[in-house]
Tab-separated table of C-alpha atoms in Angstrom:
chain	number	residue	atom	x	y	z
A	1	MET	CA	0.000	0.000	0.000
A	2	VAL	CA	2.856	2.404	0.832
A	3	PHE	CA	4.490	1.658	-2.523
A	4	ILE	CA	1.252	2.362	-4.447
A	5	LEU	CA	0.644	5.612	-2.559
A	6	CYS	CA	4.229	6.783	-3.163
A	7	LEU	CA	3.928	5.835	-6.837
A	8	LEU	CA	0.675	7.810	-7.144
A	9	ALA	CA	2.244	10.805	-5.425
A	10	GLY	CA	5.403	10.767	-7.523
A	11	CYS	CA	3.655	10.365	-10.866
A	12	SER	CA	0.965	12.952	-10.238
A	13	ILE	CA	3.401	15.536	-8.843
A	14	CYS	CA	5.756	15.093	-11.821
A	15	TRP	CA	2.881	15.363	-14.312
A	16	PHE	CA	1.418	18.412	-12.619
A	17	ASN	CA	4.797	20.203	-12.408
A	18	THR	CA	5.537	19.488	-16.068
A	19	VAL	CA	2.157	20.832	-17.146
A	20	CYS	CA	2.688	23.964	-15.019
A	21	TYR	CA	6.092	24.587	-16.592
A	22	VAL	CA	4.805	24.084	-20.139
A	23	LEU	CA	1.823	26.387	-19.540
A	24	CYS	CA	4.067	29.084	-18.032
A	25	ILE	CA	6.483	28.955	-20.952
A	26	LYS	CA	3.677	28.926	-23.506
A	27	HIS	CA	1.333	31.587	-22.082
A	28	PHE	CA	3.629	34.038	-20.293
A	29	GLN	CA	6.282	34.725	-22.884
A	30	ALA	CA	7.043	38.249	-21.665
A	31	ASN	CA	7.071	37.204	-17.985
A	32	ARG	CA	8.329	33.646	-18.380
A	33	ALA	CA	10.991	33.901	-15.672
A	34	LEU	CA	8.604	35.367	-13.105
A	35	ALA	CA	5.913	32.771	-13.877
A	36	LEU	CA	8.369	29.877	-13.640
A	37	SER	CA	9.873	31.163	-10.395
A	38	LEU	CA	6.383	31.403	-8.926
A	39	THR	CA	5.627	27.816	-9.943
A	40	VAL	CA	8.900	26.539	-8.510
A	41	SER	CA	8.502	28.464	-5.260
A	42	PHE	CA	5.153	26.827	-4.487
A	43	ASN	CA	6.484	23.322	-5.222
A	44	GLY	CA	8.195	23.149	-1.829
A	45	VAL	CA	5.225	24.475	0.121
A	46	SER	CA	3.160	21.309	-0.235
A	47	ALA	CA	5.295	19.187	2.110
A	48	ALA	CA	5.103	21.776	4.896
A	49	LEU	CA	1.370	22.188	4.346
A	50	TYR	CA	0.789	18.418	4.436
A	51	THR	CA	2.728	18.264	7.699
A	52	LEU	CA	0.592	21.013	9.212
A	53	ILE	CA	-2.645	19.344	8.119
A	54	ALA	CA	-1.517	15.916	9.348
A	55	ASN	CA	-0.457	17.367	12.713
A	56	ALA	CA	-3.747	19.252	13.015
A	57	ILE	CA	-5.802	16.113	12.340
A	58	ASN	CA	-3.774	13.655	14.429
A	59	PRO	CA	-0.132	14.347	15.361
A	60	ASN	CA	0.454	10.691	16.319
A	61	ASP	CA	-0.602	9.173	12.972
A	62	ASP	CA	2.015	9.224	10.200
A	63	THR	CA	-0.269	7.647	7.598
A	64	ILE	CA	-2.272	10.869	7.197
A	65	TYR	CA	0.789	12.580	5.692
A	66	LEU	CA	1.261	9.691	3.259
A	67	PHE	CA	-2.378	9.821	2.143
A	68	LEU	CA	-2.228	13.607	1.710
A	69	ASN	CA	0.991	13.318	-0.281
A	70	ALA	CA	-0.586	10.717	-2.575
A	71	LEU	CA	-4.158	11.937	-2.973
A	72	VAL	CA	-3.912	15.754	-3.034
A	73	PRO	CA	-1.595	15.967	-6.073
A	74	LEU	CA	-3.620	13.293	-7.869
A	75	SER	CA	-6.949	15.040	-7.254
A	76	THR	CA	-5.458	18.461	-8.058
A	77	SER	CA	-4.102	17.060	-11.321
A	78	GLY	CA	-7.526	15.657	-12.170
A	79	VAL	CA	-9.237	18.991	-11.505
A	80	ALA	CA	-6.588	20.914	-13.449
A	81	LEU	CA	-6.895	18.612	-16.449
A	82	ILE	CA	-10.108	20.268	-17.694
A	83	PRO	CA	-8.711	23.832	-17.964
A	84	VAL	CA	-5.457	22.510	-19.420
A	85	LEU	CA	-7.302	20.695	-22.193
A	86	ARG	CA	-9.578	23.677	-22.927
A	87	GLN	CA	-6.854	26.296	-23.364
A	88	PRO	CA	-7.712	29.436	-25.280
A	89	PRO	CA	-5.503	30.352	-28.234
A	90	ILE	CA	-2.370	32.290	-27.381
A	91	GLN	CA	-2.671	36.035	-27.947
A	92	SER	CA	-0.003	38.690	-27.723
A	93	LEU	CA	-0.589	41.281	-25.003
A	94	PRO	CA	-0.223	45.043	-25.278
A	95	ALA	CA	2.707	46.643	-23.454
A	96	ASP	CA	0.638	47.975	-20.548
A	97	ALA	CA	-0.925	44.527	-19.953
A	98	THR	CA	2.551	42.968	-19.938
A	99	ARG	CA	3.684	45.596	-17.427
A	100	ARG	CA	0.616	44.950	-15.267
A	101	ASP	CA	1.265	41.196	-15.406
A	102	SER	CA	4.908	41.794	-14.396
A	103	ILE	CA	3.778	43.712	-11.321
A	104	ILE	CA	1.236	41.017	-10.438
A	105	PHE	CA	3.873	38.280	-10.814
A	106	LEU	CA	6.320	40.247	-8.687
A	107	CYS	CA	3.700	40.653	-5.936
A	108	LEU	CA	2.841	36.956	-6.168
A	109	ASN	CA	6.523	36.035	-5.841
A	110	ILE	CA	6.807	38.233	-2.743
A	111	LEU	CA	3.751	36.484	-1.284
A	112	ALA	CA	5.352	33.117	-2.108
A	113	VAL	CA	8.505	34.091	-0.192
A	114	ILE	CA	6.410	35.254	2.777
A	115	THR	CA	4.424	31.994	2.698
A	116	GLY	CA	7.608	29.918	2.550
A	117	LEU	CA	9.194	31.807	5.434
A	118	TYR	CA	5.979	31.530	7.442
A	119	LEU	CA	5.878	27.761	6.969
A	120	LEU	CA	9.602	27.313	7.535
A	121	LEU	CA	10.015	29.476	10.612
A	122	LEU	CA	6.720	28.876	12.378
A	123	ASN	CA	6.417	25.154	11.661
A	124	SER	CA	8.735	24.445	14.602
A	125	LEU	CA	5.990	25.777	16.902
A	126	SER	CA	3.591	23.044	15.835
A	127	SER	CA	4.076	20.906	18.956
A	128	HIS	CA	0.877	22.207	20.571
A	129	VAL	CA	-2.409	21.291	18.893
A	130	SER	CA	-3.923	24.766	19.330
A	131	LYS	CA	-0.886	26.344	17.692
A	132	VAL	CA	-1.083	23.851	14.821
A	133	TRP	CA	-4.606	25.011	13.961
A	134	MET	CA	-3.544	28.667	14.118
A	135	LEU	CA	-0.554	27.958	11.854
A	136	LEU	CA	-2.751	25.989	9.453
A	137	VAL	CA	-5.306	28.807	9.212
A	138	GLY	CA	-2.507	31.323	8.606
A	139	ALA	CA	-0.924	29.100	5.945
A	140	LEU	CA	-4.251	28.587	4.170
A	141	PHE	CA	-4.862	32.345	4.235
A	142	LEU	CA	-1.435	32.965	2.682
A	143	LEU	CA	-2.144	30.341	0.020
A	144	ILE	CA	-5.554	31.816	-0.859
A	145	LEU	CA	-4.313	35.417	-0.877
A	146	PRO	CA	-2.487	35.115	-4.248
A	147	LEU	CA	-5.765	34.141	-5.897
A	148	CYS	CA	-7.161	37.565	-4.991
A	149	LEU	CA	-4.413	39.728	-6.519
A	150	PRO	CA	-5.200	39.134	-10.225
A	151	GLY	CA	-8.893	39.497	-9.440
A	152	ILE	CA	-8.305	42.863	-7.789
A	153	ALA	CA	-6.254	44.063	-10.767
A	154	TYR	CA	-8.877	43.003	-13.304
A	155	ALA	CA	-11.747	44.366	-11.190
A	156	ARG	CA	-9.963	47.702	-11.036
A	157	GLU	CA	-9.463	47.680	-14.808
A	158	TRP	CA	-13.140	46.762	-15.356
A	159	ALA	CA	-14.287	49.530	-12.999
A	160	ARG	CA	-12.037	52.052	-14.747
A	161	ARG	CA	-13.535	51.122	-18.122
A	162	ASN	CA	-17.154	51.138	-16.933
A	163	PHE	CA	-17.031	54.070	-14.499
A	164	PRO	CA	-14.332	56.397	-15.883
A	165	SER	CA	-15.552	59.533	-14.101
A	166	ARG	CA	-15.216	57.981	-10.637
A	167	PHE	CA	-11.529	57.213	-10.950
A	168	PRO	CA	-8.762	59.779	-11.424
A	169	SER	CA	-6.950	59.798	-14.725
A	170	ASP	CA	-3.489	58.324	-15.057
A	171	ASN	CA	-2.015	61.853	-15.204
A	172	SER	CA	-3.261	62.803	-11.735
A	173	SER	CA	-1.030	63.032	-8.702
A	174	THR	CA	-2.800	60.270	-6.740
A	175	PHE	CA	-1.058	57.102	-5.679
A	176	ASN	CA	-0.979	54.566	-8.482
A	177	LEU	CA	0.035	50.923	-7.989
A	178	GLY	CA	0.725	50.489	-11.682
A	179	LEU	CA	-1.984	47.851	-11.948
A	180	GLY	CA	-4.187	49.763	-14.348
């Protein structure tokens, strides 16, 4: 059983990483390095996250980690298969969209470093069950936070297009994040 679970984990992780690399190279030609570094930086987070989840569920049972390591990548790969197969055609982006994407990728890489440091430095505190749950909630928050950044940038762009009089022009002296 251990061999089958390790085989499932290894194959699904390798497949998923390869697909992520190919998609980054194919779809983010102007920001290829930033996209690949973001993908690589989150590869190492899964082991620390599995440890936190296993310790939160039952710190005395080592099989939970093995099941998480085998089933999460496999199920994630299955869910990701649909969008991978239904890819839109590649389109070149205008210069301002490429600049906006560069800023988003830079912010996402900073969040990835913060998440990695959080999991690395605070994981040693996971001896108490109450602290494990607090660390797990914090880690999940840091992992969900990057999903919000592109949404905020596109919502701001949509609002600027649909409500132009409510937002200052780009020539004004207000603070501008460079996202729009």
